[in-house]
Amino acid sequence: MRKTISYQASAISYSVYGTGTAVVLLHGFGEDGRIWDAQVSFLQQHCRLIVPDIPGSGNSALLQVQDLSAAGHRSFVSIDDYADVVYAILEAEKIDHCLMLGHSMGGYITLAFAEKYPERLTGFGLVHSTAFADSEEKKQMRAKAIETIGRYGAQPFLKNTIPNLFGRSFKEKHPERISQLIDAAAGFTAEALQQYYQAMIHRPDRCQVLRSNRLPVLFVMGTEDVAAPMDDVLKQVSLPGISYIHVLPDCGHMGMWEAPDTLNQLLLAFIHP
């Protein structure tokens, strides 16, 4: 069921499926909630899924920084602001506790949520994501991308970057799937993508969130992931008290599409151990 709430004058869209244990699925950059369709189809038989469109994605309106009461003098929307949106959705659904699983940028939001609202979580997962802050080199790359998006627009940028998210074998065997994802991203505005990059540039290192919490944490990584390299993620898996660690062979950054059946089983085992 598709639902909408108003958050700081922005309409935020999300979908609810199934019953039982509440599980929030957060998508990443250049995606919307539909990226989880294969997981929704499988998991809705086992739990209650909350699948938002992050502000500026899918059917959700962009956040305006001047409307954020906690923004102060900031000139950008932060990852924490997106976490507050997810909190508002949980409040609207009267959900006191949930599991939260975030892909890529959705993982950054998950970590921000775990830092701000740990009492609302029973566990969380990073799917092709990291607790590390951006390196200076990565920040410069994102800043350059912001300029490129402003010059050429959102669609040309995503058309060039989306194929790089997939492993070599998947790109060779399923070019139509990559084209499908590019087509699905046609609704993004340059402003939305730039807002996401600004938020990612300014996000802090959140390894302490992994160290300090006693919740189970899921790590899913791909051997061919260049966006969240396996070597970086492996440096973090020993930080939580309880870690579930899974490596997807021959997989890039998009396990939801590249290895959907395997990922579905891994998520179900984490939700219902």
PDB file of N, CA and C in Angstrom, residues 136-225:
ATOM      1  N   GLU A 136      39.340  12.458   1.630  1.00  0.00           N
ATOM      2  CA  GLU A 136      39.446  13.749   0.940  1.00  0.00           C
ATOM      3  C   GLU A 136      39.339  13.555  -0.565  1.00  0.00           C
ATOM      4  N   GLU A 137      39.914  12.476  -1.066  1.00  0.00           N
ATOM      5  CA  GLU A 137      39.823  12.193  -2.501  1.00  0.00           C
ATOM      6  C   GLU A 137      38.373  11.953  -2.914  1.00  0.00           C
ATOM      7  N   LYS A 138      37.636  11.205  -2.096  1.00  0.00           N
ATOM      8  CA  LYS A 138      36.234  10.929  -2.414  1.00  0.00           C
ATOM      9  C   LYS A 138      35.402  12.209  -2.345  1.00  0.00           C
ATOM     10  N   LYS A 139      35.691  13.064  -1.381  1.00  0.00           N
ATOM     11  CA  LYS A 139      34.973  14.337  -1.288  1.00  0.00           C
ATOM     12  C   LYS A 139      35.199  15.177  -2.540  1.00  0.00           C
ATOM     13  N   GLN A 140      36.428  15.199  -3.019  1.00  0.00           N
ATOM     14  CA  GLN A 140      36.730  15.956  -4.234  1.00  0.00           C
ATOM     15  C   GLN A 140      36.001  15.372  -5.434  1.00  0.00           C
ATOM     16  N   MET A 141      35.918  14.046  -5.501  1.00  0.00           N
ATOM     17  CA  MET A 141      35.187  13.391  -6.593  1.00  0.00           C
ATOM     18  C   MET A 141      33.715  13.767  -6.547  1.00  0.00           C
ATOM     19  N   ARG A 142      33.133  13.785  -5.355  1.00  0.00           N
ATOM     20  CA  ARG A 142      31.717  14.143  -5.234  1.00  0.00           C
ATOM     21  C   ARG A 142      31.504  15.616  -5.590  1.00  0.00           C
ATOM     22  N   ALA A 143      32.421  16.479  -5.161  1.00  0.00           N
ATOM     23  CA  ALA A 143      32.299  17.899  -5.481  1.00  0.00           C
ATOM     24  C   ALA A 143      32.370  18.110  -6.999  1.00  0.00           C
ATOM     25  N   LYS A 144      33.233  17.370  -7.644  1.00  0.00           N
ATOM     26  CA  LYS A 144      33.328  17.456  -9.104  1.00  0.00           C
ATOM     27  C   LYS A 144      32.038  16.945  -9.754  1.00  0.00           C
ATOM     28  N   ALA A 145      31.464  15.881  -9.167  1.00  0.00           N
ATOM     29  CA  ALA A 145      30.215  15.343  -9.692  1.00  0.00           C
ATOM     30  C   ALA A 145      29.090  16.362  -9.567  1.00  0.00           C
ATOM     31  N   ILE A 146      29.062  17.108  -8.459  1.00  0.00           N
ATOM     32  CA  ILE A 146      28.045  18.147  -8.282  1.00  0.00           C
ATOM     33  C   ILE A 146      28.134  19.175  -9.412  1.00  0.00           C
ATOM     34  N   GLU A 147      29.349  19.545  -9.767  1.00  0.00           N
ATOM     35  CA  GLU A 147      29.546  20.491 -10.873  1.00  0.00           C
ATOM     36  C   GLU A 147      29.104  19.878 -12.200  1.00  0.00           C
ATOM     37  N   THR A 148      29.450  18.627 -12.413  1.00  0.00           N
ATOM     38  CA  THR A 148      29.081  17.942 -13.661  1.00  0.00           C
ATOM     39  C   THR A 148      27.565  17.840 -13.798  1.00  0.00           C
ATOM     40  N   ILE A 149      26.887  17.489 -12.715  1.00  0.00           N
ATOM     41  CA  ILE A 149      25.426  17.387 -12.733  1.00  0.00           C
ATOM     42  C   ILE A 149      24.814  18.748 -13.048  1.00  0.00           C
ATOM     43  N   GLY A 150      25.359  19.803 -12.448  1.00  0.00           N
ATOM     44  CA  GLY A 150      24.853  21.141 -12.719  1.00  0.00           C
ATOM     45  C   GLY A 150      25.043  21.555 -14.161  1.00  0.00           C
ATOM     46  N   ARG A 151      26.113  21.088 -14.778  1.00  0.00           N
ATOM     47  CA  ARG A 151      26.423  21.480 -16.154  1.00  0.00           C
ATOM     48  C   ARG A 151      25.628  20.665 -17.174  1.00  0.00           C
ATOM     49  N   TYR A 152      25.519  19.350 -16.953  1.00  0.00           N
ATOM     50  CA  TYR A 152      24.942  18.475 -17.971  1.00  0.00           C
ATOM     51  C   TYR A 152      23.578  17.888 -17.597  1.00  0.00           C
ATOM     52  N   GLY A 153      23.198  17.956 -16.328  1.00  0.00           N
ATOM     53  CA  GLY A 153      21.907  17.432 -15.914  1.00  0.00           C
ATOM     54  C   GLY A 153      22.004  16.069 -15.264  1.00  0.00           C
ATOM     55  N   ALA A 154      20.903  15.640 -14.647  1.00  0.00           N
ATOM     56  CA  ALA A 154      20.876  14.401 -13.879  1.00  0.00           C
ATOM     57  C   ALA A 154      20.951  13.159 -14.768  1.00  0.00           C
ATOM     58  N   GLN A 155      20.179  13.131 -15.856  1.00  0.00           N
ATOM     59  CA  GLN A 155      20.087  11.905 -16.657  1.00  0.00           C
ATOM     60  C   GLN A 155      21.398  11.534 -17.342  1.00  0.00           C
ATOM     61  N   PRO A 156      22.100  12.468 -18.000  1.00  0.00           N
ATOM     62  CA  PRO A 156      23.398  12.089 -18.573  1.00  0.00           C
ATOM     63  C   PRO A 156      24.385  11.594 -17.520  1.00  0.00           C
ATOM     64  N   PHE A 157      24.335  12.198 -16.339  1.00  0.00           N
ATOM     65  CA  PHE A 157      25.244  11.771 -15.278  1.00  0.00           C
ATOM     66  C   PHE A 157      24.941  10.340 -14.852  1.00  0.00           C
ATOM     67  N   LEU A 158      23.669  10.028 -14.600  1.00  0.00           N
ATOM     68  CA  LEU A 158      23.311   8.683 -14.158  1.00  0.00           C
ATOM     69  C   LEU A 158      23.548   7.646 -15.254  1.00  0.00           C
ATOM     70  N   LYS A 159      23.340   8.032 -16.491  1.00  0.00           N
ATOM     71  CA  LYS A 159      23.583   7.106 -17.604  1.00  0.00           C
ATOM     72  C   LYS A 159      25.045   6.671 -17.636  1.00  0.00           C
ATOM     73  N   ASN A 160      25.942   7.574 -17.244  1.00  0.00           N
ATOM     74  CA  ASN A 160      27.368   7.258 -17.248  1.00  0.00           C
ATOM     75  C   ASN A 160      27.809   6.510 -15.999  1.00  0.00           C
ATOM     76  N   THR A 161      27.143   6.775 -14.867  1.00  0.00           N
ATOM     77  CA  THR A 161      27.623   6.205 -13.607  1.00  0.00           C
ATOM     78  C   THR A 161      26.966   4.879 -13.227  1.00  0.00           C
ATOM     79  N   ILE A 162      25.699   4.693 -13.578  1.00  0.00           N
ATOM     80  CA  ILE A 162      24.984   3.481 -13.147  1.00  0.00           C
ATOM     81  C   ILE A 162      25.664   2.187 -13.615  1.00  0.00           C
ATOM     82  N   PRO A 163      26.131   2.081 -14.867  1.00  0.00           N
ATOM     83  CA  PRO A 163      26.771   0.817 -15.276  1.00  0.00           C
ATOM     84  C   PRO A 163      27.970   0.438 -14.409  1.00  0.00           C
ATOM     85  N   ASN A 164      28.665   1.420 -13.849  1.00  0.00           N
ATOM     86  CA  ASN A 164      29.846   1.132 -13.040  1.00  0.00           C
ATOM     87  C   ASN A 164      29.504   0.493 -11.695  1.00  0.00           C
ATOM     88  N   LEU A 165      28.221   0.474 -11.338  1.00  0.00           N
ATOM     89  CA  LEU A 165      27.811  -0.101 -10.067  1.00  0.00           C
ATOM     90  C   LEU A 165      27.712  -1.624 -10.118  1.00  0.00           C
ATOM     91  N   PHE A 166      27.731  -2.190 -11.312  1.00  0.00           N
ATOM     92  CA  PHE A 166      27.513  -3.623 -11.480  1.00  0.00           C
ATOM     93  C   PHE A 166      28.825  -4.358 -11.734  1.00  0.00           C
ATOM     94  N   GLY A 167      28.854  -5.631 -11.341  1.00  0.00           N
ATOM     95  CA  GLY A 167      30.005  -6.475 -11.615  1.00  0.00           C
ATOM     96  C   GLY A 167      30.135  -6.771 -13.101  1.00  0.00           C
ATOM     97  N   ARG A 168      31.330  -7.172 -13.500  1.00  0.00           N
ATOM     98  CA  ARG A 168      31.631  -7.378 -14.918  1.00  0.00           C
ATOM     99  C   ARG A 168      30.707  -8.396 -15.565  1.00  0.00           C
ATOM    100  N   SER A 169      30.510  -9.540 -14.938  1.00  0.00           N
ATOM    101  CA  SER A 169      29.697 -10.601 -15.526  1.00  0.00           C
ATOM    102  C   SER A 169      28.257 -10.150 -15.730  1.00  0.00           C
ATOM    103  N   PHE A 170      27.683  -9.475 -14.726  1.00  0.00           N
ATOM    104  CA  PHE A 170      26.296  -9.023 -14.838  1.00  0.00           C
ATOM    105  C   PHE A 170      26.155  -8.013 -15.969  1.00  0.00           C
ATOM    106  N   LYS A 171      27.110  -7.111 -16.104  1.00  0.00           N
ATOM    107  CA  LYS A 171      27.045  -6.109 -17.177  1.00  0.00           C
ATOM    108  C   LYS A 171      27.061  -6.776 -18.551  1.00  0.00           C
ATOM    109  N   GLU A 172      27.851  -7.835 -18.678  1.00  0.00           N
ATOM    110  CA  GLU A 172      27.949  -8.519 -19.967  1.00  0.00           C
ATOM    111  C   GLU A 172      26.689  -9.314 -20.284  1.00  0.00           C
ATOM    112  N   LYS A 173      26.105  -9.955 -19.262  1.00  0.00           N
ATOM    113  CA  LYS A 173      24.972 -10.849 -19.480  1.00  0.00           C
ATOM    114  C   LYS A 173      23.617 -10.148 -19.468  1.00  0.00           C
ATOM    115  N   HIS A 174      23.514  -9.010 -18.763  1.00  0.00           N
ATOM    116  CA  HIS A 174      22.206  -8.381 -18.576  1.00  0.00           C
ATOM    117  C   HIS A 174      22.235  -6.875 -18.868  1.00  0.00           C
ATOM    118  N   PRO A 175      22.662  -6.485 -20.056  1.00  0.00           N
ATOM    119  CA  PRO A 175      22.679  -5.039 -20.360  1.00  0.00           C
ATOM    120  C   PRO A 175      21.281  -4.421 -20.313  1.00  0.00           C
ATOM    121  N   GLU A 176      20.265  -5.236 -20.569  1.00  0.00           N
ATOM    122  CA  GLU A 176      18.895  -4.712 -20.551  1.00  0.00           C
ATOM    123  C   GLU A 176      18.462  -4.323 -19.146  1.00  0.00           C
ATOM    124  N   ARG A 177      18.986  -5.024 -18.130  1.00  0.00           N
ATOM    125  CA  ARG A 177      18.656  -4.689 -16.748  1.00  0.00           C
ATOM    126  C   ARG A 177      19.286  -3.364 -16.341  1.00  0.00           C
ATOM    127  N   ILE A 178      20.475  -3.134 -16.812  1.00  0.00           N
ATOM    128  CA  ILE A 178      21.140  -1.866 -16.520  1.00  0.00           C
ATOM    129  C   ILE A 178      20.411  -0.721 -17.218  1.00  0.00           C
ATOM    130  N   SER A 179      19.979  -0.957 -18.439  1.00  0.00           N
ATOM    131  CA  SER A 179      19.179   0.049 -19.145  1.00  0.00           C
ATOM    132  C   SER A 179      17.872   0.311 -18.411  1.00  0.00           C
ATOM    133  N   GLN A 180      17.301  -0.735 -17.832  1.00  0.00           N
ATOM    134  CA  GLN A 180      16.059  -0.594 -17.066  1.00  0.00           C
ATOM    135  C   GLN A 180      16.263   0.328 -15.866  1.00  0.00           C
ATOM    136  N   LEU A 181      17.385   0.163 -15.175  1.00  0.00           N
ATOM    137  CA  LEU A 181      17.664   1.002 -14.017  1.00  0.00           C
ATOM    138  C   LEU A 181      17.916   2.449 -14.443  1.00  0.00           C
ATOM    139  N   ILE A 182      18.599   2.630 -15.557  1.00  0.00           N
ATOM    140  CA  ILE A 182      18.829   3.983 -16.080  1.00  0.00           C
ATOM    141  C   ILE A 182      17.501   4.637 -16.426  1.00  0.00           C
ATOM    142  N   ASP A 183      16.607   3.892 -17.071  1.00  0.00           N
ATOM    143  CA  ASP A 183      15.289   4.431 -17.424  1.00  0.00           C
ATOM    144  C   ASP A 183      14.485   4.775 -16.177  1.00  0.00           C
ATOM    145  N   ALA A 184      14.609   3.938 -15.128  1.00  0.00           N
ATOM    146  CA  ALA A 184      13.860   4.168 -13.886  1.00  0.00           C
ATOM    147  C   ALA A 184      14.326   5.428 -13.175  1.00  0.00           C
ATOM    148  N   ALA A 185      15.565   5.854 -13.464  1.00  0.00           N
ATOM    149  CA  ALA A 185      16.130   7.037 -12.816  1.00  0.00           C
ATOM    150  C   ALA A 185      15.842   8.325 -13.587  1.00  0.00           C
ATOM    151  N   ALA A 186      14.997   8.228 -14.621  1.00  0.00           N
ATOM    152  CA  ALA A 186      14.747   9.386 -15.485  1.00  0.00           C
ATOM    153  C   ALA A 186      14.077  10.552 -14.763  1.00  0.00           C
ATOM    154  N   GLY A 187      13.420  10.283 -13.646  1.00  0.00           N
ATOM    155  CA  GLY A 187      12.695  11.340 -12.951  1.00  0.00           C
ATOM    156  C   GLY A 187      13.542  12.188 -12.013  1.00  0.00           C
ATOM    157  N   PHE A 188      14.811  11.839 -11.823  1.00  0.00           N
ATOM    158  CA  PHE A 188      15.636  12.601 -10.893  1.00  0.00           C
ATOM    159  C   PHE A 188      15.958  13.986 -11.436  1.00  0.00           C
ATOM    160  N   THR A 189      15.935  14.948 -10.538  1.00  0.00           N
ATOM    161  CA  THR A 189      16.370  16.301 -10.883  1.00  0.00           C
ATOM    162  C   THR A 189      17.836  16.468 -10.508  1.00  0.00           C
ATOM    163  N   ALA A 190      18.481  17.427 -11.144  1.00  0.00           N
ATOM    164  CA  ALA A 190      19.866  17.741 -10.793  1.00  0.00           C
ATOM    165  C   ALA A 190      19.948  18.173  -9.334  1.00  0.00           C
ATOM    166  N   GLU A 191      18.976  18.921  -8.868  1.00  0.00           N
ATOM    167  CA  GLU A 191      18.983  19.418  -7.492  1.00  0.00           C
ATOM    168  C   GLU A 191      18.973  18.273  -6.491  1.00  0.00           C
ATOM    169  N   ALA A 192      18.196  17.227  -6.778  1.00  0.00           N
ATOM    170  CA  ALA A 192      18.130  16.091  -5.858  1.00  0.00           C
ATOM    171  C   ALA A 192      19.480  15.387  -5.760  1.00  0.00           C
ATOM    172  N   LEU A 193      20.093  15.087  -6.903  1.00  0.00           N
ATOM    173  CA  LEU A 193      21.380  14.398  -6.884  1.00  0.00           C
ATOM    174  C   LEU A 193      22.447  15.243  -6.203  1.00  0.00           C
ATOM    175  N   GLN A 194      22.423  16.534  -6.452  1.00  0.00           N
ATOM    176  CA  GLN A 194      23.392  17.421  -5.804  1.00  0.00           C
ATOM    177  C   GLN A 194      23.176  17.461  -4.298  1.00  0.00           C
ATOM    178  N   GLN A 195      21.917  17.431  -3.877  1.00  0.00           N
ATOM    179  CA  GLN A 195      21.615  17.426  -2.446  1.00  0.00           C
ATOM    180  C   GLN A 195      22.174  16.170  -1.787  1.00  0.00           C
ATOM    181  N   TYR A 196      22.014  15.021  -2.439  1.00  0.00           N
ATOM    182  CA  TYR A 196      22.531  13.775  -1.890  1.00  0.00           C
ATOM    183  C   TYR A 196      24.054  13.821  -1.754  1.00  0.00           C
ATOM    184  N   TYR A 197      24.723  14.325  -2.790  1.00  0.00           N
ATOM    185  CA  TYR A 197      26.186  14.372  -2.738  1.00  0.00           C
ATOM    186  C   TYR A 197      26.668  15.309  -1.635  1.00  0.00           C
ATOM    187  N   GLN A 198      25.995  16.433  -1.456  1.00  0.00           N
ATOM    188  CA  GLN A 198      26.374  17.333  -0.371  1.00  0.00           C
ATOM    189  C   GLN A 198      26.216  16.638   0.982  1.00  0.00           C
ATOM    190  N   ALA A 199      25.107  15.926   1.137  1.00  0.00           N
ATOM    191  CA  ALA A 199      24.867  15.212   2.392  1.00  0.00           C
ATOM    192  C   ALA A 199      25.943  14.163   2.644  1.00  0.00           C
ATOM    193  N   MET A 200      26.348  13.454   1.595  1.00  0.00           N
ATOM    194  CA  MET A 200      27.362  12.420   1.756  1.00  0.00           C
ATOM    195  C   MET A 200      28.733  13.013   2.049  1.00  0.00           C
ATOM    196  N   ILE A 201      29.062  14.114   1.409  1.00  0.00           N
ATOM    197  CA  ILE A 201      30.342  14.776   1.661  1.00  0.00           C
ATOM    198  C   ILE A 201      30.478  15.173   3.125  1.00  0.00           C
ATOM    199  N   HIS A 202      29.406  15.661   3.711  1.00  0.00           N
ATOM    200  CA  HIS A 202      29.459  16.198   5.068  1.00  0.00           C
ATOM    201  C   HIS A 202      29.182  15.168   6.165  1.00  0.00           C
ATOM    202  N   ARG A 203      28.887  13.936   5.799  1.00  0.00           N
ATOM    203  CA  ARG A 203      28.562  12.966   6.841  1.00  0.00           C
ATOM    204  C   ARG A 203      29.832  12.595   7.622  1.00  0.00           C
ATOM    205  N   PRO A 204      29.711  12.358   8.929  1.00  0.00           N
ATOM    206  CA  PRO A 204      30.873  11.991   9.740  1.00  0.00           C
ATOM    207  C   PRO A 204      31.174  10.500   9.666  1.00  0.00           C
ATOM    208  N   ASP A 205      32.350  10.128  10.137  1.00  0.00           N
ATOM    209  CA  ASP A 205      32.664   8.724  10.339  1.00  0.00           C
ATOM    210  C   ASP A 205      31.736   8.186  11.447  1.00  0.00           C
ATOM    211  N   ARG A 206      31.130   7.041  11.212  1.00  0.00           N
ATOM    212  CA  ARG A 206      30.207   6.490  12.210  1.00  0.00           C
ATOM    213  C   ARG A 206      30.622   5.089  12.657  1.00  0.00           C
ATOM    214  N   CYS A 207      31.925   4.828  12.660  1.00  0.00           N
ATOM    215  CA  CYS A 207      32.396   3.549  13.177  1.00  0.00           C
ATOM    216  C   CYS A 207      32.049   3.394  14.649  1.00  0.00           C
ATOM    217  N   GLN A 208      31.980   4.513  15.372  1.00  0.00           N
ATOM    218  CA  GLN A 208      31.642   4.441  16.784  1.00  0.00           C
ATOM    219  C   GLN A 208      30.231   3.897  16.991  1.00  0.00           C
ATOM    220  N   VAL A 209      29.353   4.138  16.026  1.00  0.00           N
ATOM    221  CA  VAL A 209      28.000   3.585  16.114  1.00  0.00           C
ATOM    222  C   VAL A 209      28.059   2.057  16.090  1.00  0.00           C
ATOM    223  N   LEU A 210      28.961   1.523  15.273  1.00  0.00           N
ATOM    224  CA  LEU A 210      29.129   0.071  15.222  1.00  0.00           C
ATOM    225  C   LEU A 210      29.744  -0.454  16.510  1.00  0.00           C
ATOM    226  N   ARG A 211      30.703   0.278  17.062  1.00  0.00           N
ATOM    227  CA  ARG A 211      31.390  -0.167  18.282  1.00  0.00           C
ATOM    228  C   ARG A 211      30.485  -0.125  19.509  1.00  0.00           C
ATOM    229  N   SER A 212      29.677   0.919  19.599  1.00  0.00           N
ATOM    230  CA  SER A 212      29.003   1.209  20.866  1.00  0.00           C
ATOM    231  C   SER A 212      27.671   0.502  21.039  1.00  0.00           C
ATOM    232  N   ASN A 213      27.059   0.053  19.953  1.00  0.00           N
ATOM    233  CA  ASN A 213      25.737  -0.551  20.102  1.00  0.00           C
ATOM    234  C   ASN A 213      25.848  -2.062  20.317  1.00  0.00           C
ATOM    235  N   ARG A 214      24.830  -2.617  20.940  1.00  0.00           N
ATOM    236  CA  ARG A 214      24.804  -4.057  21.209  1.00  0.00           C
ATOM    237  C   ARG A 214      23.844  -4.791  20.284  1.00  0.00           C
ATOM    238  N   LEU A 215      23.413  -4.127  19.257  1.00  0.00           N
ATOM    239  CA  LEU A 215      22.467  -4.725  18.320  1.00  0.00           C
ATOM    240  C   LEU A 215      23.192  -5.599  17.300  1.00  0.00           C
ATOM    241  N   PRO A 216      22.518  -6.598  16.769  1.00  0.00           N
ATOM    242  CA  PRO A 216      23.104  -7.351  15.655  1.00  0.00           C
ATOM    243  C   PRO A 216      23.199  -6.475  14.414  1.00  0.00           C
ATOM    244  N   VAL A 217      24.316  -6.586  13.712  1.00  0.00           N
ATOM    245  CA  VAL A 217      24.559  -5.788  12.507  1.00  0.00           C
ATOM    246  C   VAL A 217      24.872  -6.726  11.352  1.00  0.00           C
ATOM    247  N   LEU A 218      24.177  -6.512  10.239  1.00  0.00           N
ATOM    248  CA  LEU A 218      24.386  -7.291   9.019  1.00  0.00           C
ATOM    249  C   LEU A 218      25.295  -6.523   8.065  1.00  0.00           C
ATOM    250  N   PHE A 219      26.289  -7.210   7.516  1.00  0.00           N
ATOM    251  CA  PHE A 219      27.148  -6.639   6.484  1.00  0.00           C
ATOM    252  C   PHE A 219      27.022  -7.503   5.226  1.00  0.00           C
ATOM    253  N   VAL A 220      26.647  -6.877   4.119  1.00  0.00           N
ATOM    254  CA  VAL A 220      26.604  -7.564   2.831  1.00  0.00           C
ATOM    255  C   VAL A 220      27.518  -6.813   1.878  1.00  0.00           C
ATOM    256  N   MET A 221      28.446  -7.514   1.260  1.00  0.00           N
ATOM    257  CA  MET A 221      29.409  -6.854   0.366  1.00  0.00           C
ATOM    258  C   MET A 221      29.618  -7.703  -0.882  1.00  0.00           C
ATOM    259  N   GLY A 222      30.068  -7.054  -1.945  1.00  0.00           N
ATOM    260  CA  GLY A 222      30.342  -7.743  -3.201  1.00  0.00           C
ATOM    261  C   GLY A 222      31.823  -7.728  -3.515  1.00  0.00           C
ATOM    262  N   THR A 223      32.312  -8.799  -4.094  1.00  0.00           N
ATOM    263  CA  THR A 223      33.745  -8.883  -4.398  1.00  0.00           C
ATOM    264  C   THR A 223      34.163  -7.906  -5.481  1.00  0.00           C
ATOM    265  N   GLU A 224      33.214  -7.445  -6.303  1.00  0.00           N
ATOM    266  CA  GLU A 224      33.543  -6.517  -7.391  1.00  0.00           C
ATOM    267  C   GLU A 224      32.946  -5.135  -7.167  1.00  0.00           C
ATOM    268  N   ASP A 225      32.628  -4.828  -5.916  1.00  0.00           N
ATOM    269  CA  ASP A 225      32.016  -3.537  -5.589  1.00  0.00           C
ATOM    270  C   ASP A 225      33.093  -2.450  -5.556  1.00  0.00           C
TER     271      ASP A 225
END
